[in-house]
Amino acid sequence: MTEEIWAHVRQRVLRLAGHPGAEKVFGAQGHRFGLSPVMDEEELQSLEADLGIGLPAQYRNFLLCVGGGGAGPDYGLMTPVRDDGGWQWRGIGLACPGQSTTAEFAGRPFVAEALQQDLDSLETQEPQSEAFADDDAFRRAQVAWDARYEELYDAQEAGAVFLSEQGCGYATLLVMTGPHRGAVWDDLRPADLGIKPSGYDFAHWYLRWLERTERQLEAAPPGQVDSYRA
């Protein structure tokens, strides 16, 4: 998918800010239909150097043509920014930002599915007090179990970027590495449902939101044909 898909998208998003009822769109209080400036090729190459891999093509073209972050599904998109520690995704301009992600962490292998199996197995091995001779032994076993669970839980996030906060602890991830690279996944772990594929690539996920919002506000450009309603 080429840059043409993002033609006029920045203008379409920004014009929603002044439309009557815009503040009633879910998540709009988080981003107010603002967008960060677009990124240039030099910035993207520097980001990719920290990432250790090229950005997914649809997302890369979005950064070049639409903006670094801001208005988007739910409470808005996190923005790649560079500081003394390198590149990371942060909630620039967002009232309800998601979790920050460093480029180094996002460039690691994405193995959330395999790790979920490990977590499921570990849950069956949680220490039970009656299995221990004394409370101290039980507490030591519980501490070790908790540490291992936290290690696996956090490792599920590697290889992806926390792209958008959905609310109530749920989040949207964009996978950066492996066979699912470029796909949007949902972090449903607050409901004990794991990290699951949404079924959308980045362009479908974003443009579906934009078209749905334009319909809600009756703000679709003249002649606009919805392509991402499903």
PDB file of C-alpha atoms in Angstrom:
ATOM      1  CA  MET A   1       0.000   0.000   0.000  1.00  0.00           C
ATOM      2  CA  THR A   2       1.530   3.310  -1.099  1.00  0.00           C
ATOM      3  CA  GLU A   3       1.458   6.868   0.165  1.00  0.00           C
ATOM      4  CA  GLU A   4      -1.640   7.627  -1.946  1.00  0.00           C
ATOM      5  CA  ILE A   5      -3.901   6.054   0.652  1.00  0.00           C
ATOM      6  CA  TRP A   6      -2.944   8.842   3.056  1.00  0.00           C
ATOM      7  CA  ALA A   7      -3.660  11.684   0.615  1.00  0.00           C
ATOM      8  CA  HIS A   8      -5.749  14.419   2.294  1.00  0.00           C
ATOM      9  CA  VAL A   9      -6.116  12.359   5.486  1.00  0.00           C
ATOM     10  CA  ARG A  10      -4.321  14.957   7.610  1.00  0.00           C
ATOM     11  CA  GLN A  11      -6.700  17.670   6.392  1.00  0.00           C
ATOM     12  CA  ARG A  12      -9.722  15.442   6.952  1.00  0.00           C
ATOM     13  CA  VAL A  13      -8.702  14.764  10.549  1.00  0.00           C
ATOM     14  CA  LEU A  14      -7.855  18.363  11.447  1.00  0.00           C
ATOM     15  CA  ARG A  15     -11.107  19.747  10.068  1.00  0.00           C
ATOM     16  CA  LEU A  16     -13.074  17.566  12.490  1.00  0.00           C
ATOM     17  CA  ALA A  17     -11.858  19.627  15.448  1.00  0.00           C
ATOM     18  CA  GLY A  18     -14.202  22.514  14.651  1.00  0.00           C
ATOM     19  CA  HIS A  19     -17.190  20.397  13.691  1.00  0.00           C
ATOM     20  CA  PRO A  20     -20.285  20.587  15.948  1.00  0.00           C
ATOM     21  CA  GLY A  21     -20.408  17.594  18.243  1.00  0.00           C
ATOM     22  CA  ALA A  22     -16.727  16.727  17.843  1.00  0.00           C
ATOM     23  CA  GLU A  23     -16.246  16.691  21.605  1.00  0.00           C
ATOM     24  CA  LYS A  24     -18.805  13.868  21.895  1.00  0.00           C
ATOM     25  CA  VAL A  25     -16.771  11.432  19.803  1.00  0.00           C
ATOM     26  CA  PHE A  26     -15.330   8.724  22.020  1.00  0.00           C
ATOM     27  CA  GLY A  27     -11.772   9.573  22.989  1.00  0.00           C
ATOM     28  CA  ALA A  28     -11.850  13.065  21.469  1.00  0.00           C
ATOM     29  CA  GLN A  29     -11.191  14.640  24.860  1.00  0.00           C
ATOM     30  CA  GLY A  30      -7.893  12.802  24.779  1.00  0.00           C
ATOM     31  CA  HIS A  31      -6.608  14.168  21.465  1.00  0.00           C
ATOM     32  CA  ARG A  32      -9.012  16.965  20.414  1.00  0.00           C
ATOM     33  CA  PHE A  33      -8.396  16.029  16.774  1.00  0.00           C
ATOM     34  CA  GLY A  34      -4.904  17.483  16.847  1.00  0.00           C
ATOM     35  CA  LEU A  35      -1.985  15.904  14.996  1.00  0.00           C
ATOM     36  CA  SER A  36       1.740  16.106  15.577  1.00  0.00           C
ATOM     37  CA  PRO A  37       3.835  17.403  12.673  1.00  0.00           C
ATOM     38  CA  VAL A  38       4.744  14.887  10.002  1.00  0.00           C
ATOM     39  CA  MET A  39       8.162  13.288  10.269  1.00  0.00           C
ATOM     40  CA  ASP A  40      10.875  13.567   7.620  1.00  0.00           C
ATOM     41  CA  GLU A  41      12.965  10.850   6.032  1.00  0.00           C
ATOM     42  CA  GLU A  42      16.026  11.621   8.152  1.00  0.00           C
ATOM     43  CA  GLU A  43      14.006  11.224  11.355  1.00  0.00           C
ATOM     44  CA  LEU A  44      12.489   7.961  10.182  1.00  0.00           C
ATOM     45  CA  GLN A  45      15.874   6.507   9.301  1.00  0.00           C
ATOM     46  CA  SER A  46      17.195   7.480  12.728  1.00  0.00           C
ATOM     47  CA  LEU A  47      14.152   5.870  14.382  1.00  0.00           C
ATOM     48  CA  GLU A  48      14.641   2.706  12.321  1.00  0.00           C
ATOM     49  CA  ALA A  49      18.294   2.573  13.321  1.00  0.00           C
ATOM     50  CA  ASP A  50      17.248   2.438  16.991  1.00  0.00           C
ATOM     51  CA  LEU A  51      14.488  -0.026  16.156  1.00  0.00           C
ATOM     52  CA  GLY A  52      16.900  -2.287  14.268  1.00  0.00           C
ATOM     53  CA  ILE A  53      14.344  -2.906  11.520  1.00  0.00           C
ATOM     54  CA  GLY A  54      12.352  -0.881   9.010  1.00  0.00           C
ATOM     55  CA  LEU A  55       9.000   0.456  10.137  1.00  0.00           C
ATOM     56  CA  PRO A  56       5.909  -1.315   8.744  1.00  0.00           C
ATOM     57  CA  ALA A  57       5.210   0.366   5.390  1.00  0.00           C
ATOM     58  CA  GLN A  58       1.679   1.612   6.100  1.00  0.00           C
ATOM     59  CA  TYR A  59       2.700   3.146   9.405  1.00  0.00           C
ATOM     60  CA  ARG A  60       5.878   4.618   7.931  1.00  0.00           C
ATOM     61  CA  ASN A  61       3.917   6.398   5.220  1.00  0.00           C
ATOM     62  CA  PHE A  62       1.437   7.638   7.814  1.00  0.00           C
ATOM     63  CA  LEU A  63       4.292   9.256   9.754  1.00  0.00           C
ATOM     64  CA  LEU A  64       5.510  10.896   6.536  1.00  0.00           C
ATOM     65  CA  CYS A  65       2.129  12.067   5.245  1.00  0.00           C
ATOM     66  CA  VAL A  66      -0.313  12.470   8.149  1.00  0.00           C
ATOM     67  CA  GLY A  67       1.536  13.060  11.413  1.00  0.00           C
ATOM     68  CA  GLY A  68       3.739  11.588  14.084  1.00  0.00           C
ATOM     69  CA  GLY A  69       0.771  10.941  16.368  1.00  0.00           C
ATOM     70  CA  GLY A  70      -2.268  12.573  17.931  1.00  0.00           C
ATOM     71  CA  ALA A  71      -5.837  12.119  16.745  1.00  0.00           C
ATOM     72  CA  GLY A  72      -6.865   8.548  16.067  1.00  0.00           C
ATOM     73  CA  PRO A  73      -8.831   5.630  17.456  1.00  0.00           C
ATOM     74  CA  ASP A  74      -9.773   5.713  21.127  1.00  0.00           C
ATOM     75  CA  TYR A  75      -7.643   8.259  23.026  1.00  0.00           C
ATOM     76  CA  GLY A  76      -5.213   8.972  20.181  1.00  0.00           C
ATOM     77  CA  LEU A  77      -1.873   7.813  18.823  1.00  0.00           C
ATOM     78  CA  MET A  78       1.424   7.843  20.656  1.00  0.00           C
ATOM     79  CA  THR A  79       4.210   9.811  18.939  1.00  0.00           C
ATOM     80  CA  PRO A  80       7.818   8.722  18.260  1.00  0.00           C
ATOM     81  CA  VAL A  81      10.178  11.264  19.818  1.00  0.00           C
ATOM     82  CA  ARG A  82      13.945  11.347  20.312  1.00  0.00           C
ATOM     83  CA  ASP A  83      15.696  12.311  23.531  1.00  0.00           C
ATOM     84  CA  ASP A  84      19.102  11.647  25.075  1.00  0.00           C
ATOM     85  CA  GLY A  85      18.161   7.986  25.568  1.00  0.00           C
ATOM     86  CA  GLY A  86      17.160   7.471  21.949  1.00  0.00           C
ATOM     87  CA  TRP A  87      13.783   7.097  20.288  1.00  0.00           C
ATOM     88  CA  GLN A  88      10.613   6.150  22.104  1.00  0.00           C
ATOM     89  CA  TRP A  89       6.854   6.432  21.626  1.00  0.00           C
ATOM     90  CA  ARG A  90       5.264   8.885  24.063  1.00  0.00           C
ATOM     91  CA  GLY A  91       1.858  10.470  24.546  1.00  0.00           C
ATOM     92  CA  ILE A  92       2.734  13.919  23.236  1.00  0.00           C
ATOM     93  CA  GLY A  93      -0.350  16.150  23.412  1.00  0.00           C
ATOM     94  CA  LEU A  94      -2.611  13.360  24.662  1.00  0.00           C
ATOM     95  CA  ALA A  95      -4.733  13.775  27.771  1.00  0.00           C
ATOM     96  CA  CYS A  96      -4.854   9.999  28.302  1.00  0.00           C
ATOM     97  CA  PRO A  97      -1.542   8.646  26.985  1.00  0.00           C
ATOM     98  CA  GLY A  98      -0.732   4.995  26.764  1.00  0.00           C
ATOM     99  CA  GLN A  99       2.388   3.276  28.017  1.00  0.00           C
ATOM    100  CA  SER A 100       5.657   4.553  26.563  1.00  0.00           C
ATOM    101  CA  THR A 101       7.680   2.183  24.372  1.00  0.00           C
ATOM    102  CA  THR A 102      11.376   2.470  23.562  1.00  0.00           C
ATOM    103  CA  ALA A 103      12.482   1.697  20.023  1.00  0.00           C
ATOM    104  CA  GLU A 104      14.944  -0.881  21.347  1.00  0.00           C
ATOM    105  CA  PHE A 105      12.132  -2.753  23.120  1.00  0.00           C
ATOM    106  CA  ALA A 106       9.843  -2.519  20.081  1.00  0.00           C
ATOM    107  CA  GLY A 107      12.579  -4.026  17.921  1.00  0.00           C
ATOM    108  CA  ARG A 108      12.784  -7.262  19.925  1.00  0.00           C
ATOM    109  CA  PRO A 109      11.059 -10.461  18.717  1.00  0.00           C
ATOM    110  CA  PHE A 110       7.268 -10.428  19.116  1.00  0.00           C
ATOM    111  CA  VAL A 111       6.338 -13.717  20.784  1.00  0.00           C
ATOM    112  CA  ALA A 112       3.209 -12.795  22.728  1.00  0.00           C
ATOM    113  CA  GLU A 113       1.324 -15.932  21.687  1.00  0.00           C
ATOM    114  CA  ALA A 114       4.034 -18.330  22.854  1.00  0.00           C
ATOM    115  CA  LEU A 115       4.456 -16.442  26.100  1.00  0.00           C
ATOM    116  CA  GLN A 116       0.723 -16.627  26.745  1.00  0.00           C
ATOM    117  CA  GLN A 117       1.031 -20.407  26.694  1.00  0.00           C
ATOM    118  CA  ASP A 118       3.834 -20.133  29.238  1.00  0.00           C
ATOM    119  CA  LEU A 119       1.688 -17.866  31.410  1.00  0.00           C
ATOM    120  CA  ASP A 120      -1.266 -20.228  31.204  1.00  0.00           C
ATOM    121  CA  SER A 121       0.987 -23.087  32.297  1.00  0.00           C
ATOM    122  CA  LEU A 122       2.495 -21.009  35.091  1.00  0.00           C
ATOM    123  CA  GLU A 123      -0.939 -20.167  36.470  1.00  0.00           C
ATOM    124  CA  THR A 124      -1.542 -23.856  37.096  1.00  0.00           C
ATOM    125  CA  GLN A 125       1.649 -23.926  39.163  1.00  0.00           C
ATOM    126  CA  GLU A 126       0.866 -21.082  41.556  1.00  0.00           C
ATOM    127  CA  PRO A 127       2.052 -22.059  45.055  1.00  0.00           C
ATOM    128  CA  GLN A 128      -0.588 -23.202  47.525  1.00  0.00           C
ATOM    129  CA  SER A 129       0.030 -22.644  51.220  1.00  0.00           C
ATOM    130  CA  GLU A 130      -1.012 -26.152  52.245  1.00  0.00           C
ATOM    131  CA  ALA A 131       1.802 -27.596  50.151  1.00  0.00           C
ATOM    132  CA  PHE A 132       4.497 -25.989  52.347  1.00  0.00           C
ATOM    133  CA  ALA A 133       5.815 -26.911  55.744  1.00  0.00           C
ATOM    134  CA  ASP A 134       5.834 -23.317  57.035  1.00  0.00           C
ATOM    135  CA  ASP A 135       4.769 -19.788  56.093  1.00  0.00           C
ATOM    136  CA  ASP A 136       8.288 -18.623  55.250  1.00  0.00           C
ATOM    137  CA  ALA A 137       8.725 -21.340  52.641  1.00  0.00           C
ATOM    138  CA  PHE A 138       5.345 -20.495  51.144  1.00  0.00           C
ATOM    139  CA  ARG A 139       6.169 -16.783  50.974  1.00  0.00           C
ATOM    140  CA  ARG A 140       9.496 -17.461  49.254  1.00  0.00           C
ATOM    141  CA  ALA A 141       7.790 -19.655  46.684  1.00  0.00           C
ATOM    142  CA  GLN A 142       5.090 -17.048  46.132  1.00  0.00           C
ATOM    143  CA  VAL A 143       7.652 -14.285  45.620  1.00  0.00           C
ATOM    144  CA  ALA A 144       9.534 -16.403  43.078  1.00  0.00           C
ATOM    145  CA  TRP A 145       6.280 -17.270  41.278  1.00  0.00           C
ATOM    146  CA  ASP A 146       5.201 -13.618  41.166  1.00  0.00           C
ATOM    147  CA  ALA A 147       8.574 -12.563  39.765  1.00  0.00           C
ATOM    148  CA  ARG A 148       8.402 -15.161  37.002  1.00  0.00           C
ATOM    149  CA  TYR A 149       4.817 -14.193  36.150  1.00  0.00           C
ATOM    150  CA  GLU A 150       5.745 -10.521  35.935  1.00  0.00           C
ATOM    151  CA  GLU A 151       8.750 -11.357  33.751  1.00  0.00           C
ATOM    152  CA  LEU A 152       6.605 -13.277  31.242  1.00  0.00           C
ATOM    153  CA  TYR A 153       3.809 -10.693  31.393  1.00  0.00           C
ATOM    154  CA  ASP A 154       6.158  -7.813  30.551  1.00  0.00           C
ATOM    155  CA  ALA A 155       7.951  -9.822  27.855  1.00  0.00           C
ATOM    156  CA  GLN A 156       4.667 -10.193  25.950  1.00  0.00           C
ATOM    157  CA  GLU A 157       4.909  -6.506  25.052  1.00  0.00           C
ATOM    158  CA  ALA A 158       8.293  -6.812  23.307  1.00  0.00           C
ATOM    159  CA  GLY A 159       8.317  -6.410  19.536  1.00  0.00           C
ATOM    160  CA  ALA A 160       5.332  -4.054  19.542  1.00  0.00           C
ATOM    161  CA  VAL A 161       4.513  -0.411  20.214  1.00  0.00           C
ATOM    162  CA  PHE A 162       1.817   0.730  22.609  1.00  0.00           C
ATOM    163  CA  LEU A 163       0.049   2.774  19.953  1.00  0.00           C
ATOM    164  CA  SER A 164      -3.187   3.887  21.615  1.00  0.00           C
ATOM    165  CA  GLU A 165      -4.911   3.791  24.998  1.00  0.00           C
ATOM    166  CA  GLN A 166      -8.398   2.298  24.795  1.00  0.00           C
ATOM    167  CA  GLY A 167      -9.399   3.060  28.378  1.00  0.00           C
ATOM    168  CA  CYS A 168      -9.772   0.935  31.530  1.00  0.00           C
ATOM    169  CA  GLY A 169      -6.265  -0.459  31.065  1.00  0.00           C
ATOM    170  CA  TYR A 170      -6.860  -1.836  27.568  1.00  0.00           C
ATOM    171  CA  ALA A 171      -4.498  -0.770  24.786  1.00  0.00           C
ATOM    172  CA  THR A 172      -3.825  -1.085  21.077  1.00  0.00           C
ATOM    173  CA  LEU A 173      -0.449  -2.418  19.942  1.00  0.00           C
ATOM    174  CA  LEU A 174       1.254  -2.215  16.561  1.00  0.00           C
ATOM    175  CA  VAL A 175       3.508  -5.214  15.952  1.00  0.00           C
ATOM    176  CA  MET A 176       6.951  -4.267  14.648  1.00  0.00           C
ATOM    177  CA  THR A 177       8.706  -7.615  14.198  1.00  0.00           C
ATOM    178  CA  GLY A 178       8.055 -11.205  13.139  1.00  0.00           C
ATOM    179  CA  PRO A 179       5.334 -12.703  10.963  1.00  0.00           C
ATOM    180  CA  HIS A 180       2.662 -10.384  12.429  1.00  0.00           C
ATOM    181  CA  ARG A 181       4.658  -7.242  11.604  1.00  0.00           C
ATOM    182  CA  GLY A 182       2.359  -4.343  10.687  1.00  0.00           C
ATOM    183  CA  ALA A 183      -0.716  -5.878  12.331  1.00  0.00           C
ATOM    184  CA  VAL A 184      -2.756  -4.193  15.046  1.00  0.00           C
ATOM    185  CA  TRP A 185      -3.286  -6.243  18.222  1.00  0.00           C
ATOM    186  CA  ASP A 186      -5.421  -5.566  21.290  1.00  0.00           C
ATOM    187  CA  ASP A 187      -4.022  -5.813  24.816  1.00  0.00           C
ATOM    188  CA  LEU A 188      -6.946  -7.344  26.694  1.00  0.00           C
ATOM    189  CA  ARG A 189      -4.966  -8.557  29.687  1.00  0.00           C
ATOM    190  CA  PRO A 190      -6.978  -6.528  32.230  1.00  0.00           C
ATOM    191  CA  ALA A 191      -9.839  -8.917  31.403  1.00  0.00           C
ATOM    192  CA  ASP A 192      -7.492 -11.939  31.455  1.00  0.00           C
ATOM    193  CA  LEU A 193      -7.941 -12.333  27.692  1.00  0.00           C
ATOM    194  CA  GLY A 194      -4.293 -11.880  26.723  1.00  0.00           C
ATOM    195  CA  ILE A 195      -2.951  -9.970  23.733  1.00  0.00           C
ATOM    196  CA  LYS A 196      -5.066 -10.780  20.676  1.00  0.00           C
ATOM    197  CA  PRO A 197      -4.988  -9.862  16.963  1.00  0.00           C
ATOM    198  CA  SER A 198      -7.609  -7.259  16.025  1.00  0.00           C
ATOM    199  CA  GLY A 199      -7.829  -8.537  12.471  1.00  0.00           C
ATOM    200  CA  TYR A 200      -6.745  -5.167  11.047  1.00  0.00           C
ATOM    201  CA  ASP A 201      -3.590  -3.777   9.546  1.00  0.00           C
ATOM    202  CA  PHE A 202      -2.637  -0.219  10.462  1.00  0.00           C
ATOM    203  CA  ALA A 203      -4.258   1.512   7.484  1.00  0.00           C
ATOM    204  CA  HIS A 204      -7.552  -0.347   7.881  1.00  0.00           C
ATOM    205  CA  TRP A 205      -7.576   0.336  11.630  1.00  0.00           C
ATOM    206  CA  TYR A 206      -6.947   4.078  11.253  1.00  0.00           C
ATOM    207  CA  LEU A 207      -9.074   4.807   8.194  1.00  0.00           C
ATOM    208  CA  ARG A 208     -11.970   2.788   9.580  1.00  0.00           C
ATOM    209  CA  TRP A 209     -11.901   5.089  12.623  1.00  0.00           C
ATOM    210  CA  LEU A 210     -11.748   8.213  10.441  1.00  0.00           C
ATOM    211  CA  GLU A 211     -14.637   7.167   8.201  1.00  0.00           C
ATOM    212  CA  ARG A 212     -16.745   6.135  11.184  1.00  0.00           C
ATOM    213  CA  THR A 213     -16.075   9.494  12.866  1.00  0.00           C
ATOM    214  CA  GLU A 214     -16.938  11.431   9.717  1.00  0.00           C
ATOM    215  CA  ARG A 215     -20.232   9.554   9.463  1.00  0.00           C
ATOM    216  CA  GLN A 216     -21.004  10.245  13.125  1.00  0.00           C
ATOM    217  CA  LEU A 217     -20.407  13.976  12.633  1.00  0.00           C
ATOM    218  CA  GLU A 218     -21.882  14.024   9.124  1.00  0.00           C
ATOM    219  CA  ALA A 219     -18.590  15.520   8.058  1.00  0.00           C
ATOM    220  CA  ALA A 220     -17.499  13.288   5.190  1.00  0.00           C
ATOM    221  CA  PRO A 221     -15.881  15.189   2.302  1.00  0.00           C
ATOM    222  CA  PRO A 222     -18.088  15.528  -0.803  1.00  0.00           C
ATOM    223  CA  GLY A 223     -17.851  12.400  -2.927  1.00  0.00           C
ATOM    224  CA  GLN A 224     -16.085  10.452  -0.205  1.00  0.00           C
ATOM    225  CA  VAL A 225     -16.677   6.698  -0.551  1.00  0.00           C
ATOM    226  CA  ASP A 226     -16.199   4.598   2.583  1.00  0.00           C
ATOM    227  CA  SER A 227     -13.727   1.799   2.008  1.00  0.00           C
ATOM    228  CA  TYR A 228     -13.078   0.592   5.545  1.00  0.00           C
ATOM    229  CA  ARG A 229     -16.495   0.186   7.158  1.00  0.00           C
ATOM    230  CA  ALA A 230     -16.131  -3.517   7.919  1.00  0.00           C
TER     231      ALA A 230
END
